[in-house]
């Protein structure tokens, strides 16, 4: 599904090139908001619930004026409108729709927060936010900030028009302060900021509605930002064939672990196996195997290690001479970034670049070792890097807060630096692939913020790669299933009690949900 940060250029094309009257687009937008508010009010089962619509002076405010008029026409609720800007600052369709309000049973208020308006909000059952919407690019300050805070504090059910006011529609960044919506009615195409935290946390349930913009204008829009959808993942899941054997589904070599962090290696290997790989070989320092519990199906390969229990540089020779029918490599979890591990990584990566043609996933300490190399190696799209914010900040380098404020830009910047496919892990995981497209993953929950979740993702992606998925597809499918398994686990275990290994246990439920 294509995501478009700002519909203004598309609106202008529809109006100027196709001749669609702008006031009709506003009318349909407001009508769709009113219908949603009407349904929500019915669900509350209250007699004449109080609905307060808060409008700015722009097109978003005009949509709010239409919604208020439509609600008043239905006669099923009491409607009040607070217009935050004086009438003389309104123009065009917004002014037309404001002037129509006086003909309907609507109570009008002008101004910012004072005791009377605070009392109105406290009595409201539903508050409609039509203050700014999409296109806002500066912080909300002064009286507007007070109004947003009052919306958040009044206890009503908040419905945002297009985008919660204060959310950057492209990045999800909070611009000073933002409306905490329970429901967002967005127009024509979803906005990236509704799926990128913290914007996602402010959007609540998102409903995309048609307001009469021709689909061809959406298709022609140059945005290269997309949402990973269940339909897409379902169609790209590897198929199991009747006439097949273990080698039909690939061999994953996991190079990971150390004496002090054996669990990361074990979880990665287990996850690759559960994701469908035919064979999984776990290669790690010999002492690490003594401290882990491992499924009997996983093949173990002991590697030379240092006195500290870290993989030794000469381990590369062990791997090189043990190489046999490996399709996919996953490297890094629990490996440490001890100098010996960096030396090993340098040698091994050189081999993977020039003498191995399969896909490679680099995660965790593999990424830390990569960031410590004297020269940046040019990889290729068959290499998938899976950093979290801290690891990404070392790869670029870039401040973590700046990365969080624009995940898409940071993801692309890192991918272009290393010439690789990127999976940037955060509360909203984003992907940048060889097709130069951004992908935002909608699944997952805060319960997955626990040690080992990233190691499980590495295994899932590696297992999918082994079964023949292209790197950018394996990244999208793996990330979506990882988050969906987390959602399934949280539903039964709660977010508090979810641990990383639960993601492996609930992967079957996630896959079953996508299958017919």
PDB file of N, CA and C in Angstrom, residues 279-322:
ATOM      1  N   UNK A 279      18.095 -26.993   6.817  1.00  0.00           N
ATOM      2  CA  UNK A 279      19.187 -27.355   7.725  1.00  0.00           C
ATOM      3  C   UNK A 279      19.738 -26.068   8.324  1.00  0.00           C
ATOM      4  N   UNK A 280      20.059 -26.110   9.610  1.00  0.00           N
ATOM      5  CA  UNK A 280      20.712 -24.971  10.267  1.00  0.00           C
ATOM      6  C   UNK A 280      21.989 -25.470  10.926  1.00  0.00           C
ATOM      7  N   UNK A 281      23.101 -24.840  10.577  1.00  0.00           N
ATOM      8  CA  UNK A 281      24.398 -25.140  11.179  1.00  0.00           C
ATOM      9  C   UNK A 281      24.779 -23.951  12.056  1.00  0.00           C
ATOM     10  N   UNK A 282      25.017 -24.206  13.333  1.00  0.00           N
ATOM     11  CA  UNK A 282      25.435 -23.154  14.255  1.00  0.00           C
ATOM     12  C   UNK A 282      26.930 -23.266  14.499  1.00  0.00           C
ATOM     13  N   UNK A 283      27.675 -22.239  14.124  1.00  0.00           N
ATOM     14  CA  UNK A 283      29.118 -22.187  14.330  1.00  0.00           C
ATOM     15  C   UNK A 283      29.422 -21.125  15.375  1.00  0.00           C
ATOM     16  N   UNK A 284      30.007 -21.548  16.494  1.00  0.00           N
ATOM     17  CA  UNK A 284      30.366 -20.577  17.533  1.00  0.00           C
ATOM     18  C   UNK A 284      31.511 -21.136  18.371  1.00  0.00           C
ATOM     19  N   UNK A 285      32.109 -20.313  19.228  1.00  0.00           N
ATOM     20  CA  UNK A 285      33.207 -20.790  20.067  1.00  0.00           C
ATOM     21  C   UNK A 285      32.815 -22.044  20.849  1.00  0.00           C
ATOM     22  N   UNK A 286      33.768 -22.964  20.975  1.00  0.00           N
ATOM     23  CA  UNK A 286      33.471 -24.258  21.586  1.00  0.00           C
ATOM     24  C   UNK A 286      32.889 -24.129  22.992  1.00  0.00           C
ATOM     25  N   UNK A 287      33.397 -23.166  23.780  1.00  0.00           N
ATOM     26  CA  UNK A 287      32.916 -23.034  25.161  1.00  0.00           C
ATOM     27  C   UNK A 287      31.476 -22.562  25.227  1.00  0.00           C
ATOM     28  N   UNK A 288      30.990 -21.898  24.161  1.00  0.00           N
ATOM     29  CA  UNK A 288      29.605 -21.410  24.157  1.00  0.00           C
ATOM     30  C   UNK A 288      28.621 -22.569  24.126  1.00  0.00           C
ATOM     31  N   UNK A 289      28.989 -23.650  23.414  1.00  0.00           N
ATOM     32  CA  UNK A 289      28.086 -24.793  23.324  1.00  0.00           C
ATOM     33  C   UNK A 289      27.847 -25.430  24.691  1.00  0.00           C
ATOM     34  N   UNK A 290      28.816 -25.298  25.589  1.00  0.00           N
ATOM     35  CA  UNK A 290      28.697 -25.891  26.908  1.00  0.00           C
ATOM     36  C   UNK A 290      27.671 -25.153  27.781  1.00  0.00           C
ATOM     37  N   UNK A 291      27.271 -23.961  27.344  1.00  0.00           N
ATOM     38  CA  UNK A 291      26.392 -23.130  28.161  1.00  0.00           C
ATOM     39  C   UNK A 291      25.032 -22.868  27.499  1.00  0.00           C
ATOM     40  N   UNK A 292      24.690 -23.652  26.498  1.00  0.00           N
ATOM     41  CA  UNK A 292      23.414 -23.425  25.828  1.00  0.00           C
ATOM     42  C   UNK A 292      22.616 -24.709  25.679  1.00  0.00           C
ATOM     43  N   UNK A 293      21.321 -24.541  25.661  1.00  0.00           N
ATOM     44  CA  UNK A 293      20.412 -25.637  25.352  1.00  0.00           C
ATOM     45  C   UNK A 293      19.958 -25.450  23.913  1.00  0.00           C
ATOM     46  N   UNK A 294      20.097 -26.502  23.119  1.00  0.00           N
ATOM     47  CA  UNK A 294      19.904 -26.372  21.688  1.00  0.00           C
ATOM     48  C   UNK A 294      19.032 -27.510  21.174  1.00  0.00           C
ATOM     49  N   UNK A 295      18.177 -27.221  20.227  1.00  0.00           N
ATOM     50  CA  UNK A 295      17.369 -28.271  19.614  1.00  0.00           C
ATOM     51  C   UNK A 295      18.255 -29.327  18.984  1.00  0.00           C
ATOM     52  N   UNK A 296      17.818 -30.551  19.066  1.00  0.00           N
ATOM     53  CA  UNK A 296      18.605 -31.659  18.520  1.00  0.00           C
ATOM     54  C   UNK A 296      18.778 -31.540  17.016  1.00  0.00           C
ATOM     55  N   UNK A 297      17.880 -30.846  16.329  1.00  0.00           N
ATOM     56  CA  UNK A 297      17.940 -30.753  14.867  1.00  0.00           C
ATOM     57  C   UNK A 297      19.052 -29.843  14.370  1.00  0.00           C
ATOM     58  N   UNK A 298      19.624 -29.017  15.237  1.00  0.00           N
ATOM     59  CA  UNK A 298      20.636 -28.049  14.805  1.00  0.00           C
ATOM     60  C   UNK A 298      22.011 -28.692  14.804  1.00  0.00           C
ATOM     61  N   UNK A 299      22.727 -28.502  13.700  1.00  0.00           N
ATOM     62  CA  UNK A 299      24.089 -29.034  13.560  1.00  0.00           C
ATOM     63  C   UNK A 299      25.055 -28.063  14.230  1.00  0.00           C
ATOM     64  N   UNK A 300      25.986 -28.580  15.026  1.00  0.00           N
ATOM     65  CA  UNK A 300      26.922 -27.741  15.776  1.00  0.00           C
ATOM     66  C   UNK A 300      28.319 -27.806  15.161  1.00  0.00           C
ATOM     67  N   UNK A 301      28.951 -26.652  15.024  1.00  0.00           N
ATOM     68  CA  UNK A 301      30.313 -26.550  14.520  1.00  0.00           C
ATOM     69  C   UNK A 301      31.116 -25.687  15.480  1.00  0.00           C
ATOM     70  N   UNK A 302      32.066 -26.303  16.199  1.00  0.00           N
ATOM     71  CA  UNK A 302      32.874 -25.574  17.176  1.00  0.00           C
ATOM     72  C   UNK A 302      33.977 -24.799  16.473  1.00  0.00           C
ATOM     73  N   UNK A 303      34.167 -23.550  16.902  1.00  0.00           N
ATOM     74  CA  UNK A 303      35.170 -22.682  16.295  1.00  0.00           C
ATOM     75  C   UNK A 303      36.286 -22.367  17.288  1.00  0.00           C
ATOM     76  N   UNK A 304      37.494 -22.140  16.797  1.00  0.00           N
ATOM     77  CA  UNK A 304      38.585 -21.704  17.677  1.00  0.00           C
ATOM     78  C   UNK A 304      38.213 -20.414  18.397  1.00  0.00           C
ATOM     79  N   UNK A 305      38.693 -20.279  19.624  1.00  0.00           N
ATOM     80  CA  UNK A 305      38.332 -19.104  20.418  1.00  0.00           C
ATOM     81  C   UNK A 305      39.526 -18.576  21.191  1.00  0.00           C
ATOM     82  N   UNK A 306      39.398 -17.354  21.684  1.00  0.00           N
ATOM     83  CA  UNK A 306      40.437 -16.738  22.499  1.00  0.00           C
ATOM     84  C   UNK A 306      40.257 -17.178  23.952  1.00  0.00           C
ATOM     85  N   UNK A 307      41.194 -16.764  24.810  1.00  0.00           N
ATOM     86  CA  UNK A 307      41.086 -17.079  26.237  1.00  0.00           C
ATOM     87  C   UNK A 307      39.824 -16.473  26.852  1.00  0.00           C
ATOM     88  N   UNK A 308      39.311 -15.396  26.237  1.00  0.00           N
ATOM     89  CA  UNK A 308      38.099 -14.750  26.744  1.00  0.00           C
ATOM     90  C   UNK A 308      36.819 -15.433  26.259  1.00  0.00           C
ATOM     91  N   UNK A 309      36.961 -16.499  25.462  1.00  0.00           N
ATOM     92  CA  UNK A 309      35.784 -17.181  24.948  1.00  0.00           C
ATOM     93  C   UNK A 309      35.154 -16.485  23.757  1.00  0.00           C
ATOM     94  N   UNK A 310      35.961 -15.687  23.051  1.00  0.00           N
ATOM     95  CA  UNK A 310      35.489 -14.949  21.873  1.00  0.00           C
ATOM     96  C   UNK A 310      36.024 -15.634  20.622  1.00  0.00           C
ATOM     97  N   UNK A 311      35.275 -15.586  19.565  1.00  0.00           N
ATOM     98  CA  UNK A 311      35.695 -16.193  18.309  1.00  0.00           C
ATOM     99  C   UNK A 311      37.072 -15.665  17.884  1.00  0.00           C
ATOM    100  N   UNK A 312      37.963 -16.568  17.508  1.00  0.00           N
ATOM    101  CA  UNK A 312      39.339 -16.200  17.157  1.00  0.00           C
ATOM    102  C   UNK A 312      39.452 -15.941  15.655  1.00  0.00           C
ATOM    103  N   UNK A 313      40.404 -15.109  15.244  1.00  0.00           N
ATOM    104  CA  UNK A 313      40.565 -14.812  13.820  1.00  0.00           C
ATOM    105  C   UNK A 313      40.751 -16.064  12.969  1.00  0.00           C
ATOM    106  N   UNK A 314      41.457 -17.096  13.494  1.00  0.00           N
ATOM    107  CA  UNK A 314      41.710 -18.304  12.709  1.00  0.00           C
ATOM    108  C   UNK A 314      40.457 -19.162  12.523  1.00  0.00           C
ATOM    109  N   UNK A 315      39.363 -18.780  13.168  1.00  0.00           N
ATOM    110  CA  UNK A 315      38.110 -19.511  12.969  1.00  0.00           C
ATOM    111  C   UNK A 315      37.667 -19.456  11.517  1.00  0.00           C
ATOM    112  N   UNK A 316      38.130 -18.438  10.812  1.00  0.00           N
ATOM    113  CA  UNK A 316      37.781 -18.324   9.394  1.00  0.00           C
ATOM    114  C   UNK A 316      38.245 -19.553   8.620  1.00  0.00           C
ATOM    115  N   UNK A 317      39.432 -20.059   8.949  1.00  0.00           N
ATOM    116  CA  UNK A 317      39.949 -21.230   8.241  1.00  0.00           C
ATOM    117  C   UNK A 317      39.089 -22.457   8.516  1.00  0.00           C
ATOM    118  N   UNK A 318      38.613 -22.587   9.775  1.00  0.00           N
ATOM    119  CA  UNK A 318      37.731 -23.705  10.110  1.00  0.00           C
ATOM    120  C   UNK A 318      36.456 -23.657   9.272  1.00  0.00           C
ATOM    121  N   UNK A 319      35.898 -22.465   9.145  1.00  0.00           N
ATOM    122  CA  UNK A 319      34.677 -22.303   8.357  1.00  0.00           C
ATOM    123  C   UNK A 319      34.929 -22.575   6.875  1.00  0.00           C
ATOM    124  N   UNK A 320      36.035 -22.074   6.394  1.00  0.00           N
ATOM    125  CA  UNK A 320      36.323 -22.196   4.964  1.00  0.00           C
ATOM    126  C   UNK A 320      36.460 -23.658   4.554  1.00  0.00           C
ATOM    127  N   UNK A 321      37.066 -24.462   5.420  1.00  0.00           N
ATOM    128  CA  UNK A 321      37.268 -25.865   5.081  1.00  0.00           C
ATOM    129  C   UNK A 321      36.083 -26.746   5.488  1.00  0.00           C
ATOM    130  N   UNK A 322      35.123 -26.152   6.198  1.00  0.00           N
ATOM    131  CA  UNK A 322      33.926 -26.911   6.572  1.00  0.00           C
ATOM    132  C   UNK A 322      32.738 -26.553   5.700  1.00  0.00           C
TER     133      UNK A 322
END
